[in-house]
């Protein structure tokens, strides 16, 4: 090799070494970048597993705990609603019984008199009324009806008892008139001995007034076993969940076991919650509602202080007694739902392990082919961005739809009002436009020379147009006033001037827009312009009750037919309202009794027999009219015709009637 060739060879070797080193650097850079990208990919997933799994674990525990609490709260609300409905019914019934009894002469309150028949009929209205009694001011039973095993009997005078020592008599007799007393729920005691088998009893009483003087109290003994059984069923069929009840002193009415019930009447005065579970009793005394954990048992409790919260309190001057203060408790044994919670946690753990394994496998594969899949990754990112945009757009569309639905509901309401106001406003607009055109014409005549005839024609035309506009605006004002008056009439019993046709149409929302799809057609013939000075609210109640009665009884089992409602003047001082149907009619043997209280032909279907009695009272005692029911109709072989004759000017209400 020549001397000049050696440096050249050495230079070529250096270049090759440099090239290899450069390739090595690039390879190292590629590996480093791949590892870095794999780390960037795996990092979020590791973070999700490390942070998300504990969060989900906590959410599972919280969710199951909240679900148990929500379920317990629902059961407690169901039990409270059931008790409240029963107490409301009993309160209304005892006030009604007191009012009916107070209207009878005292000499008729005998087993063989009207009072005996009244108490028998009243006791027959409910199979749960164990006793219905009148106890005089000295505490002596004067009238008593017993009901055992569906057998109802008046007790002879020689078997009546002295109840002056009983707490329910003393406390009820001390109430003001129209006060309602609810006794504690306890076992029935006869002749100072607890009756066996046990018969839980709740006594409801109110003072009795005859001819303006107090004459003791009337009492209903309510057999509470059916109520207790219904309360137990509210908790459902899960044997680990029990709905229990305790009285304000901490004694069990419905305890965890039957031997804990009624302890204070069974010679066990120490068997209280304060003695058996001091921690639970302390929590119940510190708060109206709450939860207590005791090992595998979870307690929820709620104190019921019903009192004035009852609907019947609106009709009474005072409502109280130990029967309106109770504790409802839920006992959950074995922490219901724990099995599902454990299974969910196991599934979450398995899913976390599977997710970690999948992420690892995907990461290894991505490390080998990351460059090759870069384009697919970018496409995936693009698709993900598009999906995010689509999800955001979907949320916006959902918000727009919800807002459109709200605007649609608002539009329907506005359309209803606008439909009523459209015609008078159109008349007013047309009349004012004509008046404006007449003014323009008059201005032109002033320029050309105004004649007396032109001025007279203008005055006559404008007077008519302005009168029409004024009448239209007045009608708009009347429509708005009527919308407000309909709500006011239903809330109060006030005597005022009213239009008969409008009052009848306002009695039921269906009358203005009848739906005949159920097979029953409606024909209204209401004479207009009949003014009255009466009570629109009670009259609307009468029409609504009669319409509902016809739809319920005349067209049972899907029968088709027609209901006619007519209203017209009957001479100068009266009006006549008729409600007629071509339904099944009323049996001849039942027709003479339709207005009697508690008489009904639909006892098995939930009828109380008070609907037509209330209608009769409103018409005859408040509105000063009379009512007649004819069945079958005079012009047809079937159906019913109800005729109401009312004075145009209703009588002034009597003070006692106004209070009733």
XYZ file of C-alpha atoms in Angstrom:
660
model
C 0.000 0.000 0.000
C 1.294 3.365 -0.895
C 1.947 5.991 1.717
C -0.824 8.161 0.325
C -3.374 5.363 0.599
C -2.982 4.783 4.372
C -4.497 8.048 5.542
C -7.368 7.531 3.136
C -8.035 4.029 4.524
C -7.846 5.295 8.063
C -10.289 8.115 7.176
C -12.784 5.601 5.672
C -12.640 3.452 8.811
C -13.295 6.457 10.993
C -16.278 7.354 8.891
C -17.676 3.812 9.189
C -17.138 3.843 12.965
C -18.850 7.201 13.192
C -21.756 5.844 11.156
C -22.118 2.803 13.428
C -21.995 5.007 16.504
C -24.618 7.263 14.990
C -26.845 4.267 14.249
C -26.360 3.098 17.837
C -27.328 6.500 19.142
C -30.419 6.492 16.990
C -31.307 2.979 18.171
C -30.818 3.990 21.784
C -32.952 7.081 21.163
C -35.695 4.963 19.578
C -35.678 2.537 22.520
C -35.674 5.431 24.971
C -38.548 7.133 23.193
C -40.495 3.873 22.994
C -40.013 3.245 26.700
C -40.976 6.815 27.446
C -44.117 6.508 25.333
C -44.971 3.196 26.974
C -44.522 4.876 30.357
C -46.737 7.747 29.240
C -49.370 5.228 28.153
C -49.186 3.032 31.245
C -48.989 5.913 33.730
C -52.654 7.044 33.541
C -53.905 3.469 33.687
C -51.815 2.726 36.741
C -53.140 5.942 38.292
C -56.721 4.940 37.451
C -56.284 1.546 39.094
C -54.408 2.949 42.094
C -56.877 5.746 42.737
C -60.096 4.584 41.067
C -60.350 1.173 42.732
C -60.212 2.568 46.319
C -62.721 5.251 45.327
C -65.058 2.651 43.846
C -64.536 0.519 46.954
C -65.603 3.459 49.115
C -68.541 4.230 46.803
C -69.750 0.618 47.067
C -69.751 0.838 50.862
C -71.426 4.261 50.828
C -73.948 3.234 48.174
C -75.098 0.139 50.016
C -75.278 2.064 53.291
C -77.286 4.850 51.656
C -79.522 2.280 49.959
C -80.230 0.652 53.322
C -80.981 4.031 54.867
C -83.246 4.995 51.954
C -85.087 1.685 52.164
C -85.557 2.122 55.898
C -86.789 5.688 55.422
C -89.332 4.472 52.836
C -90.606 1.806 55.233
C -90.882 4.350 58.053
C -92.794 6.754 55.804
C -95.116 3.949 54.761
C -95.842 3.056 58.377
C -96.383 6.696 59.334
C -98.739 7.287 56.384
C -100.741 4.192 57.344
C -101.114 5.339 60.981
C -101.953 8.885 59.900
C -104.714 7.679 57.531
C -106.296 5.523 60.247
C -106.192 8.324 62.836
C -107.648 10.768 60.306
C -110.538 8.431 59.538
C -111.222 7.833 63.224
C -111.092 11.575 63.980
C -113.562 12.412 61.255
C -115.866 9.553 62.286
C -115.940 10.537 65.984
C -116.708 14.178 65.100
C -119.459 13.019 62.762
C -120.901 10.684 65.415
C -120.800 13.476 68.015
C -122.572 15.888 65.658
C -125.317 13.358 64.806
C -125.826 12.325 68.430
C -125.966 15.940 69.598
C -128.908 16.616 67.276
C -131.097 14.001 68.998
C -133.223 14.681 72.085
C -131.709 13.111 75.156
C -134.800 10.978 75.766
C -134.207 9.294 72.384
C -130.676 8.222 73.358
C -131.895 4.839 74.565
C -131.316 1.326 73.227
C -134.902 1.184 71.959
C -134.861 4.784 70.654
C -133.358 6.557 67.657
C -130.009 6.696 69.441
C -129.812 2.914 69.572
C -130.511 2.588 65.869
C -127.994 5.349 65.104
C -125.233 3.638 67.098
C -126.038 0.268 65.476
C -125.828 1.764 61.969
C -122.632 3.602 62.827
C -120.946 0.470 64.243
C -121.956 -1.468 61.126
C -120.109 1.048 58.924
C -116.733 -0.470 59.906
C -115.852 -4.016 61.011
C -112.990 -2.564 63.107
C -115.305 -0.669 65.483
C -115.301 -2.970 68.513
C -117.490 -0.657 70.596
C -119.454 2.561 70.040
C -120.491 4.229 73.307
C -122.025 7.254 74.951
C -120.648 7.870 78.461
C -122.457 10.550 80.462
C -120.813 13.309 82.482
C -120.628 11.069 85.558
C -118.628 8.415 83.700
C -121.520 5.952 83.401
C -122.152 4.162 80.098
C -125.576 5.191 78.832
C -125.551 3.622 75.372
C -123.199 0.951 74.035
C -122.935 -1.212 70.919
C -120.526 -4.191 70.826
C -119.266 -5.856 67.646
C -117.639 -9.254 67.928
C -117.057 -11.672 65.054
C -119.241 -9.518 62.773
C -122.104 -9.755 65.277
C -123.438 -6.358 66.380
C -125.530 -6.006 69.524
C -126.901 -3.297 71.807
C -125.880 -3.913 75.423
C -128.813 -3.931 77.916
C -128.813 -1.155 80.527
C -128.149 -3.566 83.388
C -124.822 -4.601 81.805
C -123.484 -1.070 81.246
C -120.384 -0.182 83.278
C -118.930 2.739 85.211
C -115.890 4.165 83.335
C -115.321 7.265 85.478
C -111.937 5.940 86.677
C -110.572 5.399 83.182
C -107.962 7.915 81.976
C -109.508 8.226 78.532
C -112.833 9.369 80.060
C -111.265 11.996 82.330
C -108.969 13.418 79.652
C -111.576 13.399 76.866
C -114.244 14.958 79.114
C -111.828 17.835 79.877
C -111.470 18.775 76.199
C -113.314 21.729 74.661
C -116.160 20.983 72.271
C -115.049 19.441 68.968
C -111.822 18.282 70.598
C -110.543 14.832 69.638
C -108.809 12.534 72.114
C -106.718 9.523 71.017
C -105.903 7.088 73.795
C -102.746 5.022 73.962
C -102.821 1.728 72.082
C -103.124 -0.960 74.776
C -104.795 -4.271 75.529
C -108.529 -4.263 76.184
C -109.489 -4.532 79.863
C -112.864 -5.895 80.928
C -113.840 -5.833 84.623
C -110.282 -4.741 85.571
C -108.732 -7.825 83.872
C -106.745 -7.886 80.610
C -108.891 -9.741 78.108
C -107.452 -12.920 76.570
C -106.680 -13.614 73.861
C -105.108 -10.180 73.695
C -107.150 -7.542 71.862
C -105.180 -4.312 71.170
C -107.484 -1.296 71.351
C -107.346 2.416 70.474
C -110.082 4.641 71.893
C -111.115 7.845 70.143
C -113.439 10.237 71.972
C -114.969 13.705 71.720
C -117.218 15.693 74.095
C -120.969 15.475 73.489
C -123.216 18.523 73.608
C -127.026 18.246 73.639
C -129.235 21.350 73.568
C -126.229 23.545 74.378
C -125.148 21.529 77.471
C -122.291 19.028 77.833
C -123.507 15.461 78.256
C -120.301 13.474 78.621
C -118.433 11.965 75.658
C -118.944 9.625 72.704
C -116.261 6.958 72.259
C -115.204 4.591 69.479
C -113.175 1.537 70.526
C -111.062 0.748 67.467
C -109.770 -2.835 67.247
C -106.140 -2.064 66.406
C -104.949 -5.602 65.581
C -105.700 -5.133 61.877
C -103.689 -1.878 61.894
C -100.731 -3.574 63.612
C -100.803 -6.435 61.090
C -100.825 -3.953 58.190
C -97.886 -2.047 59.729
C -95.895 -5.289 59.976
C -96.517 -5.997 56.285
C -95.130 -2.585 55.292
C -91.582 -3.925 55.888
C -92.020 -6.565 53.173
C -91.078 -10.243 53.231
C -87.347 -9.975 54.083
C -87.022 -11.799 57.455
C -83.996 -9.655 58.356
C -86.042 -6.430 58.335
C -88.705 -5.737 60.975
C -90.923 -2.671 61.432
C -91.580 -2.214 65.159
C -93.580 0.215 67.312
C -93.098 1.551 70.844
C -95.132 3.932 72.996
C -93.718 7.207 74.431
C -92.700 5.422 77.656
C -90.439 3.015 75.771
C -92.652 -0.088 76.023
C -93.014 -2.304 72.976
C -96.372 -2.352 71.204
C -94.825 -4.413 68.393
C -91.451 -5.643 69.615
C -88.715 -7.914 68.224
C -90.519 -10.861 69.837
C -94.100 -11.439 70.973
C -93.131 -11.899 74.642
C -91.808 -8.304 74.718
C -95.145 -6.773 73.650
C -97.497 -5.076 76.159
C -95.017 -5.591 79.011
C -96.550 -2.879 81.214
C -99.897 -4.709 81.194
C -98.361 -8.163 81.637
C -96.632 -7.541 84.971
C -93.187 -6.633 83.545
C -92.745 -2.896 84.206
C -88.945 -3.068 83.721
C -89.095 -4.501 80.167
C -88.514 -1.154 78.447
C -86.136 0.085 75.791
C -84.353 2.120 78.461
C -83.583 -1.120 80.315
C -82.964 -3.474 77.365
C -81.050 -1.128 75.040
C -79.978 2.090 76.835
C -77.879 3.294 73.892
C -80.803 3.101 71.464
C -83.195 4.741 73.972
C -80.715 7.587 74.605
C -80.476 8.249 70.850
C -84.291 8.234 70.583
C -84.527 10.793 73.369
C -81.912 13.080 71.784
C -83.336 13.323 68.246
C -86.626 12.950 66.404
C -85.098 10.508 63.901
C -81.774 8.733 63.570
C -79.765 5.520 63.222
C -77.903 3.313 65.695
C -75.511 0.420 64.932
C -75.246 -2.414 67.439
C -72.976 -5.117 66.036
C -74.785 -6.953 63.256
C -78.035 -5.110 64.060
C -78.788 -1.732 62.521
C -81.619 0.409 63.971
C -83.533 3.269 62.376
C -86.101 5.197 64.426
C -88.586 8.027 63.929
C -90.785 9.723 66.535
C -94.328 10.428 65.365
C -95.857 13.560 66.879
C -99.042 13.640 64.803
C -101.416 15.958 66.693
C -102.271 18.992 64.599
C -100.609 17.410 61.550
C -103.705 15.277 60.965
C -106.209 16.357 58.335
C -109.001 15.932 60.891
C -107.327 18.632 63.000
C -108.701 21.202 60.575
C -112.218 20.232 61.632
C -111.506 20.029 65.378
C -110.694 22.646 67.994
C -107.959 20.458 69.501
C -106.414 17.059 68.729
C -104.228 15.196 71.199
C -103.671 12.329 73.547
C -101.002 9.627 73.898
C -102.246 7.904 70.753
C -100.725 10.685 68.621
C -97.206 10.130 70.039
C -95.506 6.894 68.951
C -92.105 5.551 67.954
C -91.592 3.603 64.718
C -88.369 1.589 64.561
C -86.761 -0.580 61.896
C -84.498 -3.405 62.952
C -82.114 -4.752 60.311
C -80.443 -8.009 61.396
C -77.266 -9.207 59.725
C -76.833 -5.821 57.958
C -79.138 -6.432 54.944
C -77.319 -5.993 51.660
C -73.913 -7.058 53.066
C -73.849 -10.122 50.809
C -74.345 -7.973 47.730
C -71.719 -5.522 48.992
C -69.127 -8.287 49.458
C -69.874 -9.702 46.019
C -69.485 -6.262 44.461
C -66.126 -5.785 46.171
C -64.902 -9.191 44.967
C -65.998 -8.391 41.416
C -64.248 -5.005 41.645
C -61.011 -6.644 42.826
C -61.113 -9.201 40.011
C -61.815 -6.491 37.467
C -58.884 -4.426 38.797
C -56.507 -7.403 38.429
C -57.808 -8.172 34.967
C -57.451 -4.516 34.020
C -53.836 -4.406 35.242
C -53.019 -7.593 33.298
C -54.639 -6.239 30.157
C -52.804 -2.934 30.487
C -49.495 -4.753 30.925
C -50.046 -6.946 27.866
C -51.169 -4.010 25.776
C -48.156 -1.991 26.981
C -45.676 -4.744 25.981
C -47.258 -5.071 22.563
C -47.311 -1.334 22.089
C -43.599 -1.154 22.969
C -42.812 -3.426 20.002
C -45.121 -1.787 17.486
C -45.624 1.749 18.750
C -44.179 3.434 15.689
C -46.192 1.244 13.381
C -49.378 2.045 15.240
C -48.750 5.776 15.567
C -51.095 6.545 12.716
C -53.819 4.376 14.221
C -53.240 6.111 17.573
C -53.700 9.487 15.958
C -56.868 8.226 14.260
C -58.082 6.927 17.632
C -57.391 10.322 19.230
C -59.313 11.990 16.422
C -62.235 9.608 16.879
C -62.138 10.144 20.643
C -62.245 13.907 20.137
C -65.172 13.519 17.752
C -66.945 11.288 20.273
C -66.372 13.885 23.006
C -67.792 16.595 20.749
C -70.776 14.389 19.923
C -71.396 13.700 23.624
C -71.223 17.401 24.416
C -73.573 18.158 21.527
C -75.969 15.443 22.775
C -76.021 17.018 26.252
C -76.790 20.416 24.710
C -79.603 18.888 22.638
C -81.041 17.215 25.750
C -81.048 20.560 27.563
C -82.785 22.194 24.599
C -85.429 19.444 24.532
C -86.093 19.836 28.271
C -86.418 23.604 27.865
C -88.714 23.123 24.864
C -90.954 20.808 26.931
C -91.196 23.416 29.683
C -91.991 26.121 27.135
C -94.574 23.811 25.563
C -96.340 23.360 28.924
C -96.242 27.109 29.463
C -97.565 27.615 25.958
C -100.517 25.296 26.577
C -101.481 27.252 29.669
C -101.094 30.593 27.871
C -103.056 29.227 24.913
C -105.945 28.310 27.216
C -106.089 31.803 28.640
C -105.529 33.380 25.230
C -108.336 31.320 23.715
C -110.788 32.768 26.251
C -109.508 36.339 25.811
C -109.054 36.260 22.026
C -112.651 36.998 21.013
C -113.295 40.027 23.271
C -109.868 41.475 22.493
C -110.552 41.050 18.761
C -113.863 42.875 19.125
C -112.173 45.674 21.079
C -109.418 45.991 18.453
C -111.921 46.117 15.574
C -114.096 48.694 17.357
C -111.132 50.934 18.147
C -109.881 50.636 14.551
C -113.284 51.761 13.269
C -113.310 54.629 15.759
C -109.845 55.685 14.569
C -110.985 55.555 10.914
C -114.027 57.668 11.839
C -111.738 60.256 13.448
C -109.612 60.351 10.277
C -112.751 60.819 8.186
C -113.917 63.606 10.477
C -110.556 65.349 10.112
C -110.947 65.221 6.318
C -114.440 66.664 6.571
C -113.122 69.485 8.731
C -110.827 70.480 5.871
C -113.578 70.216 3.238
C -116.265 71.783 5.390
C -117.965 70.015 8.307
C -121.723 69.630 8.273
C -123.958 68.954 11.251
C -125.049 65.614 9.794
C -121.409 64.534 9.486
C -120.773 65.341 13.146
C -123.930 63.527 14.253
C -122.997 60.477 12.173
C -119.483 60.517 13.647
C -120.813 60.774 17.228
C -123.309 57.930 16.707
C -120.716 55.684 15.033
C -117.995 56.400 17.578
C -120.403 55.927 20.484
C -121.321 52.453 19.186
C -117.682 51.518 18.515
C -116.474 52.729 21.897
C -119.373 50.947 23.602
C -118.390 47.695 21.850
C -114.746 48.193 22.825
C -115.704 48.968 26.423
C -117.921 45.864 26.596
C -115.126 43.701 25.164
C -112.563 45.023 27.640
C -115.073 44.544 30.475
C -115.542 40.944 29.365
C -111.765 40.405 29.467
C -111.726 41.767 33.004
C -114.645 39.478 33.907
C -112.825 36.449 32.451
C -109.698 37.150 34.507
C -111.866 37.732 37.601
C -113.663 34.438 36.950
C -110.366 32.537 36.720
C -109.432 33.904 40.134
C -112.926 33.423 41.573
C -113.070 29.696 40.677
C -110.090 28.979 42.921
C -111.441 31.238 45.693
C -114.913 29.599 45.674
C -113.423 26.150 46.125
C -111.353 27.278 49.110
C -114.102 29.151 51.022
C -117.836 29.002 51.722
C -118.887 32.540 50.827
C -122.239 33.905 49.723
C -121.981 36.148 46.661
C -123.568 37.052 43.356
C -122.960 34.452 40.654
C -124.046 33.297 37.207
C -125.748 29.893 37.314
C -124.391 28.529 34.007
C -120.809 29.586 34.725
C -120.975 28.148 38.246
C -122.208 24.765 36.967
C -119.472 24.636 34.297
C -116.826 25.434 36.910
C -117.999 22.531 39.132
C -115.815 19.963 37.362
C -112.919 20.526 34.899
C -114.369 17.837 32.629
C -117.529 19.844 31.930
C -115.722 22.448 29.815
C -113.765 19.858 27.819
C -115.536 16.502 27.965
C -113.673 13.334 26.948
C -116.177 10.923 25.413
C -113.570 8.265 24.621
C -114.719 6.243 27.647
C -118.117 5.648 26.045
C -120.146 8.198 28.063
C -121.378 11.304 26.227
C -122.292 14.641 27.862
C -125.084 17.030 26.831
C -125.275 20.408 28.606
C -128.236 22.774 28.252
C -127.498 25.703 30.563
C -129.593 28.833 30.245
C -127.471 31.970 30.298
C -127.992 35.194 32.198
C -129.492 33.658 35.356
C -128.074 35.640 38.263
C -128.173 34.284 41.802
C -127.108 35.373 45.289
C -125.920 32.085 46.726
C -122.926 29.906 47.591
C -121.010 28.891 44.429
C -118.514 26.602 46.201
C -121.096 24.278 47.845
C -123.266 24.290 44.677
C -120.242 23.224 42.637
C -119.577 20.462 45.165
C -123.162 19.221 44.727
C -122.870 19.124 40.908
C -119.439 17.466 41.089
C -120.687 14.804 43.556
C -123.769 14.001 41.449
C -121.702 13.780 38.243
C -119.147 11.491 39.921
C -121.950 9.367 41.383
C -123.517 8.906 37.945
C -120.219 7.973 36.286
C -119.359 5.516 39.080
C -122.681 3.729 39.540
C -124.785 4.268 36.415
C -122.167 3.141 33.906
C -120.334 0.426 35.802
C -118.436 -2.351 34.000
C -117.758 -0.264 30.883
C -121.371 0.543 29.952
C -121.920 3.266 27.375
C -124.516 5.995 27.655
C -125.249 9.698 28.021
C -125.389 12.228 30.846
C -127.617 15.324 30.470
C -127.147 18.443 32.621
C -129.721 21.239 32.342
C -130.147 24.504 34.247
C -132.955 27.015 33.754
C -135.149 29.521 35.565
C -138.139 28.198 37.481
C -140.364 31.218 37.915
C -139.041 34.599 39.019
C -137.513 33.431 42.308
C -136.147 29.925 41.704
C -133.869 27.933 39.410
C -134.070 24.279 38.386
C -131.048 22.031 37.824
C -131.454 18.508 36.441
C -128.858 15.766 36.059
C -130.098 12.777 34.052
C -128.449 9.570 32.835
C -129.540 6.485 30.921
C -127.558 4.076 33.100
C -128.671 1.088 35.148
C -130.833 3.121 37.540
C -131.524 2.636 41.254
C -133.340 -0.454 42.596
C -136.907 0.366 43.777
C -136.255 -0.922 47.281
C -133.187 1.352 47.649
C -134.744 4.551 46.251
C -136.479 5.705 49.512
C -133.177 5.433 51.418
C -130.668 7.160 49.096
C -130.356 10.237 51.330
C -129.935 8.324 54.586
C -126.437 8.378 56.136
C -124.394 5.179 55.710
C -126.861 3.684 53.230
C -125.118 2.410 50.093
C -125.550 -0.344 47.527
C -121.776 -0.417 46.918
C -120.510 -1.348 50.382
C -118.227 -3.996 48.913
C -116.783 -1.494 46.420
C -115.681 1.013 49.034
C -118.868 3.122 49.254
C -119.547 4.876 52.572
C -123.169 5.899 52.025
C -122.458 9.545 52.856
C -122.199 11.122 49.376
C -125.899 11.760 48.692
C -126.493 12.472 52.385
C -123.967 15.338 52.209
C -125.536 16.570 48.951
C -128.967 16.575 50.623
C -127.651 18.520 53.608
C -125.966 21.178 51.426
C -129.072 21.714 49.287
C -131.670 21.728 52.055
C -129.792 23.360 54.921
C -127.273 25.717 53.267
C -128.719 26.557 49.843
C -132.359 26.512 51.050
C -133.606 24.236 48.274
C -134.891 20.709 47.795
C -133.753 17.661 45.834
C -135.615 14.710 44.332
C -134.321 11.495 42.756
C -136.489 9.613 40.235
C -135.548 6.152 38.923
C -136.329 4.970 36.346
C -136.714 8.221 34.446
C -140.277 9.273 33.612
C -139.558 9.121 29.874
C -137.523 5.897 29.731
C -137.510 2.372 31.164
C -134.198 2.886 32.951
C -131.767 5.558 34.137
C -131.946 8.141 36.901
C -133.171 11.745 37.041
C -132.032 14.086 39.838
C -134.001 17.348 40.197
C -132.709 20.285 42.267
C -134.897 23.332 42.971
C -133.048 26.315 44.513
C -134.020 29.881 45.430
C -132.176 32.566 43.517
C -131.344 34.239 46.833
C -129.984 31.719 49.343
C -131.027 32.102 52.998
C -128.626 33.503 55.553
C -126.672 30.643 57.182
C -127.439 29.616 60.747
C -124.391 29.897 63.069
C -124.351 26.165 63.865
C -124.681 25.266 60.186
C -121.851 27.621 59.220
C -119.573 25.905 61.730
C -120.589 22.479 60.387
